[in-house]
Short mmCIF file of C-alpha atoms in Angstrom, two decimals:
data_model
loop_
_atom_site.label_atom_id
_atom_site.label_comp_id
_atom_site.label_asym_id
_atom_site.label_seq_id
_atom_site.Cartn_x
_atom_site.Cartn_y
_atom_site.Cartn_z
CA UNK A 1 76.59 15.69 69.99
CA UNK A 2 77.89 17.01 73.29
CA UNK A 3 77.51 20.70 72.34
CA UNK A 4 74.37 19.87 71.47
CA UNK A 5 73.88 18.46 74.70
CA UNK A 6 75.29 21.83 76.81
CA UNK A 7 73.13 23.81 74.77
CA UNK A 8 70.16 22.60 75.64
CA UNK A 9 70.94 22.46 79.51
CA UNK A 10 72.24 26.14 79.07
CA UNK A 11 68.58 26.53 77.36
CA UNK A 12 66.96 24.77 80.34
CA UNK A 13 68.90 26.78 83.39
CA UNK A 14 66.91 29.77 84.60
CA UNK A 15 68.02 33.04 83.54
CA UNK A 16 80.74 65.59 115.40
CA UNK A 17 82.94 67.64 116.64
CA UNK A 18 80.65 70.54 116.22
CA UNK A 19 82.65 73.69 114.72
CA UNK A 20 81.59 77.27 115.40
CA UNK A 21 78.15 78.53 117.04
CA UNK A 22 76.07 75.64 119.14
CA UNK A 23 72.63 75.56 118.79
CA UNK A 24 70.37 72.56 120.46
CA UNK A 25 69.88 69.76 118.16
CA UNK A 26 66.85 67.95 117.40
CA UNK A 27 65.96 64.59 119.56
CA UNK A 28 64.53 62.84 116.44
CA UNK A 29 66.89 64.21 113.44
CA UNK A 30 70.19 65.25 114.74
CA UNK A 31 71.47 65.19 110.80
CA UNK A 32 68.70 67.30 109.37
CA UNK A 33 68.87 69.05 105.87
CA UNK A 34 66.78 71.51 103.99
CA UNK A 35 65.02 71.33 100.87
CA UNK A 36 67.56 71.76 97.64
CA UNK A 37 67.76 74.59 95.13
CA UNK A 38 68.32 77.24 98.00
CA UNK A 39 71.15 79.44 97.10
CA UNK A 40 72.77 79.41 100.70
CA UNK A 41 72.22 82.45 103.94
CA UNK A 42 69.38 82.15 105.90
CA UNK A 43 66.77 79.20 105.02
CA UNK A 44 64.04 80.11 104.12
CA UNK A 45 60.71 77.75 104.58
CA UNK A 46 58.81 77.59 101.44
CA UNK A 47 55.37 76.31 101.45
CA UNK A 48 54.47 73.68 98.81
CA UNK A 49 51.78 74.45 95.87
CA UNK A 50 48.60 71.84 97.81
CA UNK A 51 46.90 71.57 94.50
CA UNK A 52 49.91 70.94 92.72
CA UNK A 53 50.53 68.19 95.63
CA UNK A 54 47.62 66.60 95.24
CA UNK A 55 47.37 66.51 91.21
CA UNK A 56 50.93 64.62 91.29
CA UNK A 57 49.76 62.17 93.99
CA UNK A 58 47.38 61.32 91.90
CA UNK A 59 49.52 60.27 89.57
CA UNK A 60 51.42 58.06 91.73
CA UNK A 61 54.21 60.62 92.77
CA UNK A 62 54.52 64.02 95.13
CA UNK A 63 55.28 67.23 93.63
CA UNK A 64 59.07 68.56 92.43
CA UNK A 65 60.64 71.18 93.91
CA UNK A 66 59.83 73.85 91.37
CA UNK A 67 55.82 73.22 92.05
CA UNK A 68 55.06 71.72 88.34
CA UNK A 69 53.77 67.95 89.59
CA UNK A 70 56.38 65.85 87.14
CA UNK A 71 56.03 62.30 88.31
CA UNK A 72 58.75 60.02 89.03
CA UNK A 73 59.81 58.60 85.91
CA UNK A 74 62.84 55.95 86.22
CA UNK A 75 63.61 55.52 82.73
CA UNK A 76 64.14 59.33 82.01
CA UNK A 77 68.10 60.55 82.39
CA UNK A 78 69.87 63.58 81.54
CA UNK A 79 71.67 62.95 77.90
CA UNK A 80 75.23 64.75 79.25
CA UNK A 81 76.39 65.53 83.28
CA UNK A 82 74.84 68.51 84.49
CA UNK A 83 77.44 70.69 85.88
CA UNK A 84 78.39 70.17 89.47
CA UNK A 85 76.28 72.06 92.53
CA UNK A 86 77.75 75.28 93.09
CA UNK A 87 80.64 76.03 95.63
CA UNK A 88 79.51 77.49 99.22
CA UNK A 89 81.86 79.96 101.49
CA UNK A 90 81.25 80.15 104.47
CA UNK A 91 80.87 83.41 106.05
CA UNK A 92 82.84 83.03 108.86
CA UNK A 93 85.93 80.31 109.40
CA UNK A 94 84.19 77.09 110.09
CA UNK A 95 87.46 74.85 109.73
CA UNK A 96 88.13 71.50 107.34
CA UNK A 97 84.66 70.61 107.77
CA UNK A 98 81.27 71.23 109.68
CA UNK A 99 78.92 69.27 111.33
CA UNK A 100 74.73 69.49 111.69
CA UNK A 101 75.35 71.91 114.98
CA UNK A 102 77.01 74.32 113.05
CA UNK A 103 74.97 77.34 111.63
CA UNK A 104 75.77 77.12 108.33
CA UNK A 105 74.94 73.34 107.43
CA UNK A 106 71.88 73.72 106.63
CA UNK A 107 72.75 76.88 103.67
CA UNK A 108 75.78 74.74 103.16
CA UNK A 109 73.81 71.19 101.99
CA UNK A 110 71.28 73.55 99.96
CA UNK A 111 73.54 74.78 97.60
CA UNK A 112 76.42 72.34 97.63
CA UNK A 113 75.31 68.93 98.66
CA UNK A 114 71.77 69.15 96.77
CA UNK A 115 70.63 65.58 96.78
CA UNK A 116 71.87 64.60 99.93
CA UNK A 117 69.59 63.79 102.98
CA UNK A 118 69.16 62.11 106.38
CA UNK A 119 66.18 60.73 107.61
CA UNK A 120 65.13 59.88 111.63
CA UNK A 121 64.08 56.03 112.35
CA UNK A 122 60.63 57.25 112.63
CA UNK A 123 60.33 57.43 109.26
CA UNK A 124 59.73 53.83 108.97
CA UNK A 125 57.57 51.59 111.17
CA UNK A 126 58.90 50.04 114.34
CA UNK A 127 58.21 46.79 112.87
CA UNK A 128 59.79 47.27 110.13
CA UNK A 129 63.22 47.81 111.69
CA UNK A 130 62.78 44.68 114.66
CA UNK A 131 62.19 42.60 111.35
CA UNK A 132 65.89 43.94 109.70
CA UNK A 133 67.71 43.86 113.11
CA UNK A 134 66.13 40.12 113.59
CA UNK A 135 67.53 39.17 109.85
CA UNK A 136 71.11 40.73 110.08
CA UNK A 137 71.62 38.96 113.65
CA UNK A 138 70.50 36.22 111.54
CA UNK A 139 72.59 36.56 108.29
CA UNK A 140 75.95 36.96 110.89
CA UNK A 141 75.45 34.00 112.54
CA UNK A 142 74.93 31.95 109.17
CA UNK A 143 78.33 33.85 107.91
CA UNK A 144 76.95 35.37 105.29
CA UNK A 145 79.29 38.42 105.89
CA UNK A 146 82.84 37.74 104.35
CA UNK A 147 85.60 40.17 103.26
CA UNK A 148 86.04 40.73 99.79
CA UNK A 149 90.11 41.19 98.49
CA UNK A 150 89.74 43.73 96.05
CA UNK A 151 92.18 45.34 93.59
CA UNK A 152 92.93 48.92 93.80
CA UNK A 153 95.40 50.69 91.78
CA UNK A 154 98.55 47.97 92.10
CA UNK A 155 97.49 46.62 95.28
CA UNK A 156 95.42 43.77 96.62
CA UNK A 157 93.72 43.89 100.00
CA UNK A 158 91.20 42.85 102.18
CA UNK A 159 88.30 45.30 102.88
CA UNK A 160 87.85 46.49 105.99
CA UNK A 161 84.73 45.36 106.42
CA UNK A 162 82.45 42.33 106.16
CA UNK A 163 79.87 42.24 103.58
CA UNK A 164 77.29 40.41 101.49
CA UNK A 165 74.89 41.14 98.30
CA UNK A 166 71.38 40.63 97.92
CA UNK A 167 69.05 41.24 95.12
CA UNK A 168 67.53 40.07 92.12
CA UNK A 169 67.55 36.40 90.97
CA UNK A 170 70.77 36.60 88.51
CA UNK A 171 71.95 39.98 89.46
CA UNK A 172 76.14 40.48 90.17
CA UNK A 173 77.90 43.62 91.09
CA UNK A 174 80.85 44.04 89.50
CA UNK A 175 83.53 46.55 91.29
CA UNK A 176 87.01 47.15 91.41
CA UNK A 177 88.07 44.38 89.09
CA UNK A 178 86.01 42.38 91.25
CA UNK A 179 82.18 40.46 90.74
CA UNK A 180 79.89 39.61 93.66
CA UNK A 181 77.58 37.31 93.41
CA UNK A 182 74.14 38.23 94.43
CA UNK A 183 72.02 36.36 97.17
CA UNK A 184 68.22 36.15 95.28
CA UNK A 185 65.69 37.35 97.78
CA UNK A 186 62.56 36.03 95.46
CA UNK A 187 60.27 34.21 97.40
CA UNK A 188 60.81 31.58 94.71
CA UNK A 189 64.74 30.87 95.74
CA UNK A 190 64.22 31.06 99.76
CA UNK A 191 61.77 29.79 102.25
CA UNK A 192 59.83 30.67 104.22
CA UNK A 193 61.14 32.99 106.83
CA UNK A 194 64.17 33.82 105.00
CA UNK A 195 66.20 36.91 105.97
CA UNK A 196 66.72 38.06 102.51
CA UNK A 197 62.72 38.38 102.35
CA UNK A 198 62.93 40.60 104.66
CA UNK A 199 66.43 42.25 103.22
CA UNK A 200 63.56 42.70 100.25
CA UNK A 201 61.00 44.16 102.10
CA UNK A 202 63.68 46.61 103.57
CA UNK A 203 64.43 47.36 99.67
CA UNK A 204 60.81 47.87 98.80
CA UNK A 205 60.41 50.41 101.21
CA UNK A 206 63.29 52.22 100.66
CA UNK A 207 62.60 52.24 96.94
CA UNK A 208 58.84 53.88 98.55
CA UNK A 209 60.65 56.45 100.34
CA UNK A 210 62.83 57.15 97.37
CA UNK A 211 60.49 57.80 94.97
CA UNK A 212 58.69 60.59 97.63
CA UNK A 213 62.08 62.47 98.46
CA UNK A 214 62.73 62.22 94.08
CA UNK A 215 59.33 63.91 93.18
CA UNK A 216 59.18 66.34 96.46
CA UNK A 217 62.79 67.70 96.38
CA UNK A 218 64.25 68.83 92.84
CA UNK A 219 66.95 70.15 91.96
CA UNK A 220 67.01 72.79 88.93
CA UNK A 221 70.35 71.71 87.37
CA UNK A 222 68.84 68.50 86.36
CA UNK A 223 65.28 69.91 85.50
CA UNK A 224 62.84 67.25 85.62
CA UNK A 225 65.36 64.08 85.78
CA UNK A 226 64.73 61.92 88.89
CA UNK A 227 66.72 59.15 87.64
CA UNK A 228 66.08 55.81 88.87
CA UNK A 229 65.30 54.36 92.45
CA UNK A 230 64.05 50.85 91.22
CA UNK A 231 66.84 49.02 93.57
CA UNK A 232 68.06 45.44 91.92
CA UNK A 233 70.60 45.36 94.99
CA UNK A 234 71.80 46.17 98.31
CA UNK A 235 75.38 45.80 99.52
CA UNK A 236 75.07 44.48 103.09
CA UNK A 237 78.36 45.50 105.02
CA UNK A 238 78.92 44.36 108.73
CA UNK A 239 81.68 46.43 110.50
CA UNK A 240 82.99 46.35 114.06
CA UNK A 241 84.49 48.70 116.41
CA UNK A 242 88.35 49.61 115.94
CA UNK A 243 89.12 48.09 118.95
CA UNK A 244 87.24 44.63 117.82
CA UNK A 245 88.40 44.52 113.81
CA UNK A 246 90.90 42.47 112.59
CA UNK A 247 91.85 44.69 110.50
CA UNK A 248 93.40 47.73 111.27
CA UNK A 249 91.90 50.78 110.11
CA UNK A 250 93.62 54.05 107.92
CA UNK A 251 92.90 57.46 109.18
CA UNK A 252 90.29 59.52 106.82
CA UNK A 253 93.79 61.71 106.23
CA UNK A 254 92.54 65.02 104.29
CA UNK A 255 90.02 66.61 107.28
CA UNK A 256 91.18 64.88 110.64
CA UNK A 257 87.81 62.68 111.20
CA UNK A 258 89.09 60.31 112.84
CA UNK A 259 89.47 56.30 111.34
CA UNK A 260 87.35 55.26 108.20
CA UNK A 261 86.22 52.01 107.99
CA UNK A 262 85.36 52.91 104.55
CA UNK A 263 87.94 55.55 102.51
CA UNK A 264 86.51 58.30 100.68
CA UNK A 265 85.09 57.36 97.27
CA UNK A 266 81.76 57.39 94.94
CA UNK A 267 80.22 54.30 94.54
CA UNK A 268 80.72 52.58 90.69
CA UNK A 269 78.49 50.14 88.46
CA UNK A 270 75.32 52.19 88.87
CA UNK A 271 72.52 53.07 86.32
CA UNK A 272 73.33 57.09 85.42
CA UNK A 273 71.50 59.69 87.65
CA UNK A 274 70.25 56.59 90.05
CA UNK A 275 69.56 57.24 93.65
CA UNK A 276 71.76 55.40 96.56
CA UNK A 277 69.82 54.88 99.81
CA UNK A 278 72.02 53.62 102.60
CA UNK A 279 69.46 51.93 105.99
CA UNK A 280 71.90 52.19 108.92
CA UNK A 281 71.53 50.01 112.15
CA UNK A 282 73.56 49.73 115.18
CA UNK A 283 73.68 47.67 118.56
CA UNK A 284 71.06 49.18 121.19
CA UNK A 285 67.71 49.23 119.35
CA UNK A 286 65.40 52.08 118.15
CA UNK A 287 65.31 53.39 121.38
CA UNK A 288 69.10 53.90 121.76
CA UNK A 289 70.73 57.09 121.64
CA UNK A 290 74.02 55.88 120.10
CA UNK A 291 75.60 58.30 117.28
CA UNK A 292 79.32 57.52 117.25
CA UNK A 293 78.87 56.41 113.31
CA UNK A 294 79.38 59.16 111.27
CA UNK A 295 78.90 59.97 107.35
CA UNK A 296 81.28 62.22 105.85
CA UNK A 297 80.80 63.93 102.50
CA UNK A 298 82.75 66.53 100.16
CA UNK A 299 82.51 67.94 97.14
CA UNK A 300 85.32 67.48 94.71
CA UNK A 301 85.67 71.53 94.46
CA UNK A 302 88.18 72.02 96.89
CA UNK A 303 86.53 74.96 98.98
CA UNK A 304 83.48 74.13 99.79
CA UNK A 305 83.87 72.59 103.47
CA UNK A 306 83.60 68.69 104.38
CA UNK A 307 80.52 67.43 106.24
CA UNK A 308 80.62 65.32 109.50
CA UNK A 309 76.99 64.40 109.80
CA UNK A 310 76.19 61.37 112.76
CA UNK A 311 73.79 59.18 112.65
CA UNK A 312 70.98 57.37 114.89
CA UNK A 313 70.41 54.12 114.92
CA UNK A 314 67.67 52.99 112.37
CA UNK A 315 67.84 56.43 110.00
CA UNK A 316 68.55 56.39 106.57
CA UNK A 317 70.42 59.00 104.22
CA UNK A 318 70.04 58.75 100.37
CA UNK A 319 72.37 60.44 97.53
CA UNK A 320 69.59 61.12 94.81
CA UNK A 321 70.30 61.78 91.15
CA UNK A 322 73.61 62.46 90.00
CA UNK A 323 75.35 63.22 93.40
CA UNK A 324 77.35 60.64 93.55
CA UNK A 325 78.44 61.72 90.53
CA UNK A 326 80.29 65.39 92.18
CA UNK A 327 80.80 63.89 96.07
CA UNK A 328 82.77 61.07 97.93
CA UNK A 329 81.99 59.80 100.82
CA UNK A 330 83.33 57.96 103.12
CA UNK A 331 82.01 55.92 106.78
CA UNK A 332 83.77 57.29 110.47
CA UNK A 333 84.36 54.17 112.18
CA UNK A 334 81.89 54.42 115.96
CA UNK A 335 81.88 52.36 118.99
CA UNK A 336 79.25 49.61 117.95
CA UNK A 337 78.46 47.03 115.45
CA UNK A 338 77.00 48.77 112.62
CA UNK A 339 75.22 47.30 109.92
CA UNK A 340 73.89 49.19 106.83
CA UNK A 341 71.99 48.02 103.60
CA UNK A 342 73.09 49.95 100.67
CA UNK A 343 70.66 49.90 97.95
CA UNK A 344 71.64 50.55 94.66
CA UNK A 345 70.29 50.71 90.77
CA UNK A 346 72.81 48.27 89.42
CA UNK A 347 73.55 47.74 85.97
CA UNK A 348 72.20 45.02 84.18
CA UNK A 349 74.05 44.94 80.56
CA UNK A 350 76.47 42.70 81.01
CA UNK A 351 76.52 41.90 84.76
CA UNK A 352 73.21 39.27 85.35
CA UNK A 353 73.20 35.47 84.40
CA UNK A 354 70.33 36.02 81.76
CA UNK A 355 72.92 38.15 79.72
CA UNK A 356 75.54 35.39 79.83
CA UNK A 357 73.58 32.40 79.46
CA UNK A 358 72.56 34.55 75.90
CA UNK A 359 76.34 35.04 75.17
CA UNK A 360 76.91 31.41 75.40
CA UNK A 361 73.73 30.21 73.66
CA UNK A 362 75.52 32.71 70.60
CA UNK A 363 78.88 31.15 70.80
CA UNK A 364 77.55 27.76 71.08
CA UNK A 365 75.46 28.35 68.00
CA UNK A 366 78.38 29.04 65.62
CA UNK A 367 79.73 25.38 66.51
CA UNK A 368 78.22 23.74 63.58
CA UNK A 369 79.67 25.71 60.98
CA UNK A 370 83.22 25.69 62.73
CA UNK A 371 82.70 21.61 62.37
CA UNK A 372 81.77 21.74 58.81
CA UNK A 373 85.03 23.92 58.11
CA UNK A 374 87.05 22.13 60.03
CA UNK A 375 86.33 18.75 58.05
CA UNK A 376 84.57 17.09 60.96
CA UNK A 377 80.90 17.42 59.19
CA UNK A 378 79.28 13.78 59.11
CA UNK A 379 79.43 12.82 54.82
CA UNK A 380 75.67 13.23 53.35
CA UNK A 381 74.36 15.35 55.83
CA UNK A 382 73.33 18.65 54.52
CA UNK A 383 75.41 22.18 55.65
CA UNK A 384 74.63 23.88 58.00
CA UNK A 385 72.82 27.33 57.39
CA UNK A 386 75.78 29.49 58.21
CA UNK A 387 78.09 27.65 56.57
CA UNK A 388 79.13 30.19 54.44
CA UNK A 389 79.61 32.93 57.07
CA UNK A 390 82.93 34.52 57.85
CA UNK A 391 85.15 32.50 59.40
CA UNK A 392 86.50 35.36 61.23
CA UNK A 393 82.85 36.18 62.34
CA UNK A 394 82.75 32.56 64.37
CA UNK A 395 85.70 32.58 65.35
CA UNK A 396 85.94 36.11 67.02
CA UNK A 397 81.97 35.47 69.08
CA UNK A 398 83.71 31.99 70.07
CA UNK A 399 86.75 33.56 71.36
CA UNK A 400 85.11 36.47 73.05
CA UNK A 401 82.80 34.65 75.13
CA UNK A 402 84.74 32.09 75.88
CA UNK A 403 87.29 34.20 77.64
CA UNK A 404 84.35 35.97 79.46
CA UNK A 405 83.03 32.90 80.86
CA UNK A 406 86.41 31.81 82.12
CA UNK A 407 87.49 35.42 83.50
CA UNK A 408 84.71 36.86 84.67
CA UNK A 409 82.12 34.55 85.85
CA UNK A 410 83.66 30.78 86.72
CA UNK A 411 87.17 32.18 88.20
CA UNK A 412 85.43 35.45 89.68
CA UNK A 413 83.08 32.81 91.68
CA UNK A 414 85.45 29.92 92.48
CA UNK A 415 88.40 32.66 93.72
CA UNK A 416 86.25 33.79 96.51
CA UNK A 417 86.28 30.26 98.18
CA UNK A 418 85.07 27.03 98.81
CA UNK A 419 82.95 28.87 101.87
CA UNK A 420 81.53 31.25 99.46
CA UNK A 421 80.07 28.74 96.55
CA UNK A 422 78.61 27.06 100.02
CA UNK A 423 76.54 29.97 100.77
CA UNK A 424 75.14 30.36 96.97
CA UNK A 425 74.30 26.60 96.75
CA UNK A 426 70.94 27.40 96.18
CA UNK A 427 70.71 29.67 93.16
CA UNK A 428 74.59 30.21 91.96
CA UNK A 429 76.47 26.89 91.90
CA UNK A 430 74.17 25.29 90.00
CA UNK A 431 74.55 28.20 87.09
CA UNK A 432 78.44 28.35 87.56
CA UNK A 433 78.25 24.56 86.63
CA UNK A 434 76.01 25.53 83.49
CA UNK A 435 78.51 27.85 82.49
CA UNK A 436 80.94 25.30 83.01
CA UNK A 437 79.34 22.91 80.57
CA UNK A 438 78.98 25.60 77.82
CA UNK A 439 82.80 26.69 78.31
CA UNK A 440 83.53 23.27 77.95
CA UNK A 441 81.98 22.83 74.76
CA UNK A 442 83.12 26.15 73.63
CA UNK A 443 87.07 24.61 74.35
CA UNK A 444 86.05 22.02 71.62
CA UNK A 445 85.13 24.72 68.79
CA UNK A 446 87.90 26.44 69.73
CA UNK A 447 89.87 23.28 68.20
CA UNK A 448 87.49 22.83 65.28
CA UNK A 449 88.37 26.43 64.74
CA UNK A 450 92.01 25.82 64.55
CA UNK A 451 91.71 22.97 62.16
CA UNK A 452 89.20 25.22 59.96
CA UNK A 453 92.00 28.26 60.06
CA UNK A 454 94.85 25.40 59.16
CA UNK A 455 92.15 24.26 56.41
CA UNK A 456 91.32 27.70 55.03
CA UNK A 457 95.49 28.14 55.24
CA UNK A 458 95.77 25.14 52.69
CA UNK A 459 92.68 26.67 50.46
CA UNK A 460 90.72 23.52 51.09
CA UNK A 461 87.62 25.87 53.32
CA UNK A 462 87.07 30.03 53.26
#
């Protein structure tokens, strides 16, 4: 029969203004932070249990913060939020926010923005970043960048910048009522010389540098919770100058930063207590001294003050454990291109194609009995094994899953353009098309399900 038929091919398909007292920055780290868990004043250095180092290295992780050697452990997370970090005041007026020249930044991060921290390009090899530079060049001139129209609240608009996802074979982000499709970067969907291999090898070794910051820097409201840093995706964005976008840009509006080209929020659709790393690039290389892109941070308090921090060229800042959870952010447009690779723990539930190609493999497997009640059964031929099953039971997993196919994976691909579906030929038209099949089949036992209810209505089926 032609379910049968679907079924099997779904069976087949493969899952700076500174504020206050100056003091001279740093050449290599003008965003520094401190360690977390200091209680704010002066900083005080604190030098790390070697033994205790050593013994948790061993184990394939550095040390926590409170000296006891717990390991990174991904799959442990804390059963309720921990209450937020606590507020800092400053000691003397420092204004709506404060940047890294300020002297109370550092005090300021320790005890309110524990989790948060920058680090220089020379954290990661020079090779490393002319590889990244030499696949985003390469990803913008194939168009891979687009702008997404999102819903928020009862509008609809464009974002303000260009973006693209890349991850996982069959993984999707799904955000403000919208899902993006993600570019695989396995070596089995792209050859040779791909940019997305190199997107992964970006991912792999900011998952590396991750898991060191997690097991070397704790933080004591969480106790020994790292949370996850195993990264299934990275949101690509491409954004342009003010004076080159096509869009025009909104002021931040609560400190006086200057224009966002991304508002103030926390980022959604992530795995509880996971770790955001964000890999920031502009025009001008490693050796450039360019710092007009800024992150800004606050705390959701309402006194502790706002953070302007800039950033070179090639650093990285990450938002470990729950922070996103208590802080927005948002980006300070600069004077360059900018690209940054924001890797995140995505969730997988109900948001990768192995979890809907199961959903319709259910459905599809109630259309049997929905025949058989519906009169349509071939005479002679034995029932089928759930023939005697709720009819409600069928009819509700039809239903359900049909509507999800249709809403949130077929329309949510097809609505982003004809440009779009050209740019996931490889991996994702060929599964929309699957799904396609199976919602097909799933509009015929949606018919023998009417004739089985008008059946059951005339007491000739239960």
């Amino acid at each position: 029969s032609s379910h049968a038929g679907s079924l099997s091919r779904i069976r087949r398909g493969r899952n700076a203004d500174a504020m206050g007292k100056k003091r001279k920055s740093r050449p290599d780290d003008c965003a520094r932070v401190v360690d977390a868990g200091h209680s704010g004043g002066k900083v005080k250095k604190k030098k790390a249990n070697g033994a205790t180092m050593k013994a948790s290295r061993r184990k394939g992780g550095g040390a926590s913060a409170n000296g006891d050697g717990r390991p990174y452990d991904p799959t442990r997370t804390l059963s309720k939020p921990a209450p937020p970090p606590p507020s800092y005041t400053p000691s003397v007026s420092t204004g709506a926010y404060i940047t890294p020249e300020h002297d109370e930044y550092d005090a300021c991060v320790a005890r309110s923005y524990v989790g948060f921290r920058v680090d220089p390009p020379r954290v990661l090899p020079d090779e490393l970043h002319a590889e990244v530079a030499a696949a985003f060049k390469t990803m913008a001139k194939r168009g891979l960048f687009t702008r997404d129209v999102l819903a928020a609240g009862k509008t609809v608009s464009p974002t303000f910048v260009s973006r693209t996802l890349v991850g996982e074979r069959g993984m999707t982000y799904h955000y403000q009522k919208l899902r993006i499709f993600a570019l695989p970067w396995s070596d089995e969907d792209t050859p040779e010389g791909s940019p997305l291999r190199v997107v992964r090898k970006l991912n792999d070794a900011m998952k590396a540098r991750s898991r060191a910051l997690l097991t070397r820097h704790g933080d004591p409201r969480v106790g020994d919770v790292t949370g996850s840093c195993e990264f299934n995706v990275t949101l690509i964005n491409l954004m342009e100058p003010e004076r080159k976008e096509s869009v025009a840009l909104k002021d931040e509006g609560q400190f006086g930063m200057g224009k966002a080209s991304v508002s103030w929020h926390s980022d959604s659709s992530l795995q509880d207590t996971s770790t955001v790393a964000v890999y920031h690039q502009t025009s001008g290389g490693i050796d450039g001294d360019d710092t007009s892109w800024h992150v800004a941070l606050k705390c959701l308090d309402g006194v502790t003050p706002a953070l302007r921090v800039p950033l070179r060229s090639h650093s990285a800042y990450y938002m470990m454990r729950d922070f996103n959870l208590h802080h927005h952010h948002a980006v300070l447009n600069g004077d360059t291109r900018r690209f940054s690779s924001t890797h995140r723990v995505a969730v997988t539930a109900r948001d990768t194609f192995d979890y809907v190609k199961a959903r319709c493999e259910r459905a599809l497997a109630v259309l049997p009995s929905l025949k058989w009640r519906a009169g349509r059964w071939p005479r002679g031929r034995k029932p089928p094994k759930d023939a005697n099953e709720p009819l409600s039971n069928a009819v509700r997993v039809l239903g359900e899953t049909h509507r999800e196919v249709e809403f949130q994976w077929i329309r949510m691909f097809w609505l982003q353009g004809t440009a779009h579906a050209a740019h996931h030929d490889g991996y994702w038209t060929r599964r929309i098309e699957e799904l396609t099949q199976a919602w097909d089949v799933m509009e015929l036992g949606l018919r023998f399900a009417m004739d089985a209810c008008a059946r059951a209505a005339d007491g000739k089926t239960k």
